Amino acid sequence: MYGDEATIRRILTELGDTWAVVGLSANHRRAAYGVAQVLQRYGKRIVPVHPKAETVHGEPGYASLADIPFEVDVVDVFVNSELAGAVADEAVAKGAKAVWFQLGVVDEAARERARAAGLDMVMDRCPAIEIPLLR
C-alpha cells in the first residue's frame, strides 16, 4: 500500500483544491480525462499539464508545471513510472504540497525525495476512487 488513509484524507480535504493533472489531454478515452472530471465534480480546480497544452473540461492547459503562472496544491501524475520521478521533482520545485501517482505508477526514490522535501505523497492509487469514500 503506497498511501495511508490519513495521508489520502489530508491530500483530498486539507491541502488545497488546485490540482495540476500531468498527462491530461482532451482525449476522452484516457483515464486522466475521467479522473479530472470526477475531481471537478468534487470541487477541485484541475489544471491540465500536457505538451499539447490543450483546454480540457473548460480549463486552459500548460505544457509543463513550470509554465503554470499560479500556485498548485497537488500534482496528480498520469505518466508512466519511468517518467514520474522527474514530475515529482518538478512538483517540489513548483512548491506543491503533495504529489499523487496514479494507479500503476510507482517510484520509491521519487517518493523519498518528495517526502524529504516536505510533500505528502501517494502512489498507485486513484483520487477518483478515494474521494467518494470520504463521505
Short mmCIF file of C-alpha atoms in Angstrom, two decimals:
data_model
loop_
_atom_site.label_atom_id
_atom_site.label_comp_id
_atom_site.label_asym_id
_atom_site.label_seq_id
_atom_site.Cartn_x
_atom_site.Cartn_y
_atom_site.Cartn_z
CA MET A 1 0.00 0.00 0.00
CA TYR A 2 1.51 3.30 -1.11
CA GLY A 3 -0.73 5.71 0.73
CA ASP A 4 -2.07 5.51 4.26
CA GLU A 5 -5.63 6.64 4.87
CA ALA A 6 -4.60 9.72 6.86
CA THR A 7 -2.37 10.98 4.03
CA ILE A 8 -5.05 10.31 1.42
CA ARG A 9 -7.65 12.18 3.50
CA ARG A 10 -5.27 15.12 4.12
CA ILE A 11 -4.47 15.48 0.41
CA LEU A 12 -8.12 15.28 -0.62
CA THR A 13 -9.58 17.52 2.09
CA GLU A 14 -6.95 19.81 3.62
CA LEU A 15 -4.09 20.69 1.28
CA GLY A 16 -5.98 22.80 -1.24
CA ASP A 17 -8.19 22.50 -4.27
CA THR A 18 -5.89 23.31 -7.21
CA TRP A 19 -4.77 20.08 -8.84
CA ALA A 20 -2.30 20.04 -11.74
CA VAL A 21 -3.07 16.87 -13.71
CA VAL A 22 0.08 15.86 -15.58
CA GLY A 23 -0.75 13.87 -18.70
CA LEU A 24 -4.28 15.31 -19.05
CA SER A 25 -5.31 15.93 -22.64
CA ALA A 26 -8.62 16.30 -24.47
CA ASN A 27 -8.57 12.57 -25.30
CA HIS A 28 -11.71 11.37 -23.53
CA ARG A 29 -10.58 7.74 -23.81
CA ARG A 30 -7.65 8.30 -21.43
CA ALA A 31 -8.06 7.68 -17.70
CA ALA A 32 -6.82 11.18 -16.85
CA TYR A 33 -9.82 12.70 -18.64
CA GLY A 34 -12.38 10.89 -16.47
CA VAL A 35 -10.43 11.31 -13.23
CA ALA A 36 -10.14 15.07 -13.81
CA GLN A 37 -13.89 15.20 -14.37
CA VAL A 38 -14.51 13.47 -11.02
CA LEU A 39 -12.11 15.84 -9.26
CA GLN A 40 -14.02 18.81 -10.71
CA ARG A 41 -17.29 17.31 -9.53
CA TYR A 42 -15.86 17.29 -6.01
CA GLY A 43 -14.87 20.96 -6.18
CA LYS A 44 -11.26 20.70 -7.29
CA ARG A 45 -9.83 23.10 -9.85
CA ILE A 46 -8.00 20.98 -12.40
CA VAL A 47 -5.08 22.32 -14.41
CA PRO A 48 -4.24 20.26 -17.50
CA VAL A 49 -0.49 19.71 -17.98
CA HIS A 50 0.44 18.13 -21.30
CA PRO A 51 2.88 19.00 -24.11
CA LYS A 52 -0.14 19.93 -26.28
CA ALA A 53 -1.35 22.44 -23.62
CA GLU A 54 -4.97 21.78 -24.56
CA THR A 55 -8.02 23.22 -22.82
CA VAL A 56 -9.77 20.36 -21.00
CA HIS A 57 -13.03 20.50 -19.03
CA GLY A 58 -13.05 24.27 -19.55
CA GLU A 59 -9.59 24.79 -18.01
CA PRO A 60 -6.66 26.08 -20.08
CA GLY A 61 -3.72 23.71 -20.33
CA TYR A 62 0.00 24.25 -19.85
CA ALA A 63 2.92 22.42 -21.44
CA SER A 64 4.70 21.92 -18.10
CA LEU A 65 4.29 22.52 -14.38
CA ALA A 66 6.81 25.35 -14.61
CA ASP A 67 4.56 27.14 -17.15
CA ILE A 68 1.63 27.40 -14.71
CA PRO A 69 1.57 31.06 -13.57
CA PHE A 70 -0.04 30.37 -10.19
CA GLU A 71 0.40 28.01 -7.24
CA VAL A 72 -0.78 24.43 -7.38
CA ASP A 73 -1.60 22.38 -4.31
CA VAL A 74 -1.46 18.82 -5.63
CA VAL A 75 0.27 17.34 -8.67
CA ASP A 76 -1.64 14.31 -9.98
CA VAL A 77 0.64 12.23 -12.22
CA PHE A 78 -0.62 10.24 -15.22
CA VAL A 79 2.71 9.32 -16.81
CA ASN A 80 4.50 6.00 -16.67
CA SER A 81 6.72 5.14 -13.75
CA GLU A 82 9.93 5.81 -15.69
CA LEU A 83 8.92 9.46 -16.19
CA ALA A 84 7.12 10.03 -12.90
CA GLY A 85 10.21 10.76 -10.81
CA ALA A 86 11.07 13.81 -12.89
CA VAL A 87 7.50 15.06 -12.48
CA ALA A 88 7.73 14.62 -8.70
CA ASP A 89 10.93 16.69 -8.73
CA GLU A 90 9.15 19.39 -10.77
CA ALA A 91 6.31 19.36 -8.21
CA VAL A 92 8.83 20.01 -5.44
CA ALA A 93 10.36 22.87 -7.47
CA LYS A 94 6.87 24.28 -8.14
CA GLY A 95 6.09 24.39 -4.42
CA ALA A 96 3.25 21.88 -4.45
CA LYS A 97 2.06 20.44 -1.16
CA ALA A 98 1.52 16.89 -2.42
CA VAL A 99 2.17 14.51 -5.28
CA TRP A 100 -0.26 11.77 -6.27
CA PHE A 101 0.95 8.97 -8.58
CA GLN A 102 -1.96 7.23 -10.29
CA LEU A 103 -2.72 3.51 -10.37
CA GLY A 104 0.27 1.59 -11.69
CA VAL A 105 2.69 4.49 -11.19
CA VAL A 106 5.38 3.68 -8.61
CA ASP A 107 8.81 5.21 -7.99
CA GLU A 108 10.17 4.65 -4.49
CA ALA A 109 13.14 7.01 -4.96
CA ALA A 110 10.82 9.82 -6.11
CA ARG A 111 8.60 9.17 -3.10
CA GLU A 112 11.57 9.55 -0.75
CA ARG A 113 12.72 12.77 -2.46
CA ALA A 114 9.23 14.29 -2.31
CA ARG A 115 8.73 13.34 1.32
CA ALA A 116 12.20 14.62 2.24
CA ALA A 117 11.17 17.95 0.68
CA GLY A 118 8.08 18.02 2.93
CA LEU A 119 5.42 16.95 0.42
CA ASP A 120 2.74 14.37 1.09
CA MET A 121 2.91 11.51 -1.40
CA VAL A 122 0.58 8.76 -2.56
CA MET A 123 1.43 6.18 -5.23
CA ASP A 124 -0.53 3.53 -7.12
CA ARG A 125 -3.90 4.92 -6.02
CA CYS A 126 -6.63 6.91 -7.75
CA PRO A 127 -8.23 10.03 -6.22
CA ALA A 128 -11.43 9.41 -8.22
CA ILE A 129 -11.79 6.11 -6.34
CA GLU A 130 -10.74 7.53 -2.96
CA ILE A 131 -12.64 10.84 -2.83
CA PRO A 132 -16.19 9.35 -2.83
CA LEU A 133 -15.16 7.11 0.09
CA LEU A 134 -14.53 10.17 2.30
CA ARG A 135 -18.21 10.98 2.71
#
